mmCIF file of C-alpha atoms in Angstrom:
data_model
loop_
_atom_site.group_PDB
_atom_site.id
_atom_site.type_symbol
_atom_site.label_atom_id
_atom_site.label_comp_id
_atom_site.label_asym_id
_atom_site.label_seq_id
_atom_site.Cartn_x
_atom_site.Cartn_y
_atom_site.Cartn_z
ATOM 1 C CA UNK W 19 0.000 0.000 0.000
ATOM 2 C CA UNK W 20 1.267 3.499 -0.989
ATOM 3 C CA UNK W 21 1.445 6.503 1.588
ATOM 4 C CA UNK W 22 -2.404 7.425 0.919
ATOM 5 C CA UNK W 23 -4.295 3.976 1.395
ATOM 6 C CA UNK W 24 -1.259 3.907 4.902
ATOM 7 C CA UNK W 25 -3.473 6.712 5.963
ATOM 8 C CA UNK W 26 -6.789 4.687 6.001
ATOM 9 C CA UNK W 27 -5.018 2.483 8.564
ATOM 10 C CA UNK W 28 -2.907 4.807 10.560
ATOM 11 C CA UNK W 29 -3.945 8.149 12.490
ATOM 12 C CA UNK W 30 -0.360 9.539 11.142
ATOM 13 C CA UNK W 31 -0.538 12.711 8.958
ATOM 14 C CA UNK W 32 1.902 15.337 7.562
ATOM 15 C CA UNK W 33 5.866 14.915 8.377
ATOM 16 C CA UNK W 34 4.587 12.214 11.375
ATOM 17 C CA UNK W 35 3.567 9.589 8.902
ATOM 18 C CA UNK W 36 7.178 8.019 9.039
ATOM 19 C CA UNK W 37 6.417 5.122 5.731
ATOM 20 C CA UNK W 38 6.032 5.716 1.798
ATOM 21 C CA UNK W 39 4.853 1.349 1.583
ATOM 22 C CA UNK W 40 4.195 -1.456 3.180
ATOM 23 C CA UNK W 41 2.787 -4.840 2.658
ATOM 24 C CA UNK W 42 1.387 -6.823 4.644
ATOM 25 C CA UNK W 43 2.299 -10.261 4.078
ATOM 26 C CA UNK W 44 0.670 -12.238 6.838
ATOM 27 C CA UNK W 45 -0.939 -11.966 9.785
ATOM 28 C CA UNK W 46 2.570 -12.041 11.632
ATOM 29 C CA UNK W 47 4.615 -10.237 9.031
ATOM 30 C CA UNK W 48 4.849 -6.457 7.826
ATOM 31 C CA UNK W 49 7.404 -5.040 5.528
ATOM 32 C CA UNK W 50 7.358 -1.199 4.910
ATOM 33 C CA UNK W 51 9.873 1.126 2.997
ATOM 34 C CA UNK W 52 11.046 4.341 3.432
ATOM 35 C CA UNK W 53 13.684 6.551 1.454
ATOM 36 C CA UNK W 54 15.387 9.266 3.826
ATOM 37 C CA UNK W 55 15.435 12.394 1.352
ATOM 38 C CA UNK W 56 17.781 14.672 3.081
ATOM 39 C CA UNK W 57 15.176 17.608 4.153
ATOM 40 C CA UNK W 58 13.218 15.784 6.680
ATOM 41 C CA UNK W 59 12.710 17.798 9.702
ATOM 42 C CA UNK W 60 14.337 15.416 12.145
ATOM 43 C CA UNK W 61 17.321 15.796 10.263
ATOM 44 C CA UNK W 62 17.815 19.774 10.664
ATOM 45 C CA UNK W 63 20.502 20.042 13.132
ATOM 46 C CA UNK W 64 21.212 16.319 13.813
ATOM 47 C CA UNK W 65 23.919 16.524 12.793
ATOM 48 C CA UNK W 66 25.099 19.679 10.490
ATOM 49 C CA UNK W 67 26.833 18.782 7.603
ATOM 50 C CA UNK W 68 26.887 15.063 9.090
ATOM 51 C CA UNK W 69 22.708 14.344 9.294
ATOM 52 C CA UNK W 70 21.858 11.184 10.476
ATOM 53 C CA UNK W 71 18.411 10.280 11.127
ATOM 54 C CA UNK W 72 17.880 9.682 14.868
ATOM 55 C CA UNK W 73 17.905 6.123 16.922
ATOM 56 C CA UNK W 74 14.098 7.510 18.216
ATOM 57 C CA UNK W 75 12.691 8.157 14.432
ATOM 58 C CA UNK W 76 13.674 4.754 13.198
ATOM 59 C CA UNK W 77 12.003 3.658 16.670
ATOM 60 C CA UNK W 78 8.696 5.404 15.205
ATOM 61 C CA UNK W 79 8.962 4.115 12.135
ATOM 62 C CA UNK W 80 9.217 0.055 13.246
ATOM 63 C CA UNK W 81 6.649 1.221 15.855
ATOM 64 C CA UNK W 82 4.541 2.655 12.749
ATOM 65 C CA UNK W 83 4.452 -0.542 10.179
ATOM 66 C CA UNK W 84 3.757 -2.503 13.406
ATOM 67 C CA UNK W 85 0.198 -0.657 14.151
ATOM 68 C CA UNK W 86 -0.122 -1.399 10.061
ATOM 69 C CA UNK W 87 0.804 -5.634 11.044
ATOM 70 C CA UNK W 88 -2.079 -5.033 13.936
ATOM 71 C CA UNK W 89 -4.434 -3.089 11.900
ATOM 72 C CA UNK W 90 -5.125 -6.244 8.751
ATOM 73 C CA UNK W 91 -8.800 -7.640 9.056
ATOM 74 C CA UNK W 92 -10.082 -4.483 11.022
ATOM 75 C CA UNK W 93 -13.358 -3.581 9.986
ATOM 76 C CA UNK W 94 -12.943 -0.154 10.042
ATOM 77 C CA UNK W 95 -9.390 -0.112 9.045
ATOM 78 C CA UNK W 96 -7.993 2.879 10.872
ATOM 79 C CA UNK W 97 -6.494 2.613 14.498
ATOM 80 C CA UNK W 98 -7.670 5.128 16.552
ATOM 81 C CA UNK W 99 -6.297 3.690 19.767
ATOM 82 C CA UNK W 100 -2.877 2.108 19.407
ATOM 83 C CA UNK W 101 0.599 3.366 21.237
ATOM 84 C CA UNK W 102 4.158 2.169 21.837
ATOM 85 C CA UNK W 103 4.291 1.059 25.731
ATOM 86 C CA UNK W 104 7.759 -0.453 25.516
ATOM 87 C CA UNK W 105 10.901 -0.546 23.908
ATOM 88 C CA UNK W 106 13.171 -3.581 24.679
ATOM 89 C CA UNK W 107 16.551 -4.943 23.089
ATOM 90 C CA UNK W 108 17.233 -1.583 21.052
ATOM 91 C CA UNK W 109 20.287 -1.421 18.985
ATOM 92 C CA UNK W 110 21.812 0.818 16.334
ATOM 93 C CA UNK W 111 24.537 -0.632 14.136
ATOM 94 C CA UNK W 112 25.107 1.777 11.239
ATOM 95 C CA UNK W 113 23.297 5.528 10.877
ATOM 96 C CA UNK W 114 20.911 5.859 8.225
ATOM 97 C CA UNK W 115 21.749 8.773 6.064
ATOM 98 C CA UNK W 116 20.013 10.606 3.684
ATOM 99 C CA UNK W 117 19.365 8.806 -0.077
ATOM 100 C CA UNK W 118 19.279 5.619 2.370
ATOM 101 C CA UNK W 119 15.884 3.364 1.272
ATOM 102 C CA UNK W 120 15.185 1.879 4.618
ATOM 103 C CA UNK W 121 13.691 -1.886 5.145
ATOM 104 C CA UNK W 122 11.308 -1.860 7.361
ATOM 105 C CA UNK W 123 10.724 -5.498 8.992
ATOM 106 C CA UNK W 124 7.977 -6.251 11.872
ATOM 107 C CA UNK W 125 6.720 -9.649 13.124
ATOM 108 C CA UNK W 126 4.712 -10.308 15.607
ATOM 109 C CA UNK W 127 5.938 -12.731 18.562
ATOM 110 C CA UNK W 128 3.081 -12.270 21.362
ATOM 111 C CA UNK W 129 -0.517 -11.818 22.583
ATOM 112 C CA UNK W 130 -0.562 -10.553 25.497
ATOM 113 C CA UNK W 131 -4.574 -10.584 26.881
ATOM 114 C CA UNK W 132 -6.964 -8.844 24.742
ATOM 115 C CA UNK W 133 -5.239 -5.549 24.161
ATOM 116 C CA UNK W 134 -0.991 -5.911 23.890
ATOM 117 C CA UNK W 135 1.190 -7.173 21.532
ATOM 118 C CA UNK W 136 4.836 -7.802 20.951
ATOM 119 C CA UNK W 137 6.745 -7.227 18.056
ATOM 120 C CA UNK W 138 9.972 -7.545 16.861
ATOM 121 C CA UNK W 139 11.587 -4.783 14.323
ATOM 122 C CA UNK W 140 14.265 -4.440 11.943
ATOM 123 C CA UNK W 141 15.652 -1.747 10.070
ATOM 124 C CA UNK W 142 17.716 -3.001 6.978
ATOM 125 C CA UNK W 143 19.498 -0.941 4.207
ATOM 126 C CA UNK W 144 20.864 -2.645 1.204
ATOM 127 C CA UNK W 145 19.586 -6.632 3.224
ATOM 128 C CA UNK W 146 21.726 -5.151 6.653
ATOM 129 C CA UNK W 147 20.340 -4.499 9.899
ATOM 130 C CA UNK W 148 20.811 -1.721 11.018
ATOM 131 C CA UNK W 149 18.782 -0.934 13.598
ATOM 132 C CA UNK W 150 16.301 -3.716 15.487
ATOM 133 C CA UNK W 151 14.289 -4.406 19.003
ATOM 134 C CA UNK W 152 11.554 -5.424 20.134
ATOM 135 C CA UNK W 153 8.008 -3.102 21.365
ATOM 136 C CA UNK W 154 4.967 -3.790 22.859
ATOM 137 C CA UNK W 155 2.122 -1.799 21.472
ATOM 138 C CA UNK W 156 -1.321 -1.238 23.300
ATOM 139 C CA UNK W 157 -4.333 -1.510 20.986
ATOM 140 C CA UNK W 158 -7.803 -0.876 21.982
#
């Protein structure tokens, strides 16, 4: 799905909405995409004339194609209730840079009762990981 059918599923709008595709391709597996440009807001500043985009943005964006893994079958297709609780096992490898296409890899590994789940997430460029862990999201 491109950026404007992600909107029917997420609540993310504007320079928030962190994925340009994703596919969901089971009920356990999500795969989204997204090319750093270079003029993203989260890169002003972080670092001048070195920008990298920051360990917490590639945090949203795993966080992000994970509500899209939770959001397949809904009936009314948009979350309107879903948040990041909990960030375990969180490691950064390499930066991602501008003109980087970013990987963006989330399974799901738990139920927990009705309302949490647990799911792991990569961040590959070029088949590398370079960023991963592993969040619990609450969904109502």
């Amino acid at each position: 799905m491109d950026r404007k059918t992600i909107q029917n599923y997420l609540p993310h709008r504007g320079r928030m909405l962190l994925l340009d595709d994703s596919v969901i391709i089971d009920e356990k597996t999500c795969i989204g995409h997204y090319t750093v440009k270079g003029d993203e807001y989260f890169l002003d500043g972080h670092f001048p004339d070195n920008p990298i985009v920051p360990g917490v943005i590639l945090c949203e964006m795993m966080a992000q194609n994970s509500c899209l893994l939770l959001s397949a079958g809904q009936e009314n297709n948009i979350i309107k209730k879903a948040f990041l609780v909990k960030m375990e096992k969180v490691k950064f490898s390499k930066p991602a840079v501008p003109n980087d296409t970013l990987t963006l890899k989330t399974t799901l590994v738990n139920k927990i009762g009705a309302f949490y789940y647990v799911v792991d997430g990569q961040v590959l460029v070029e088949d590398k990981i370079i960023a991963s862990g592993q969040f619990t999201l609450f969904k109502e």
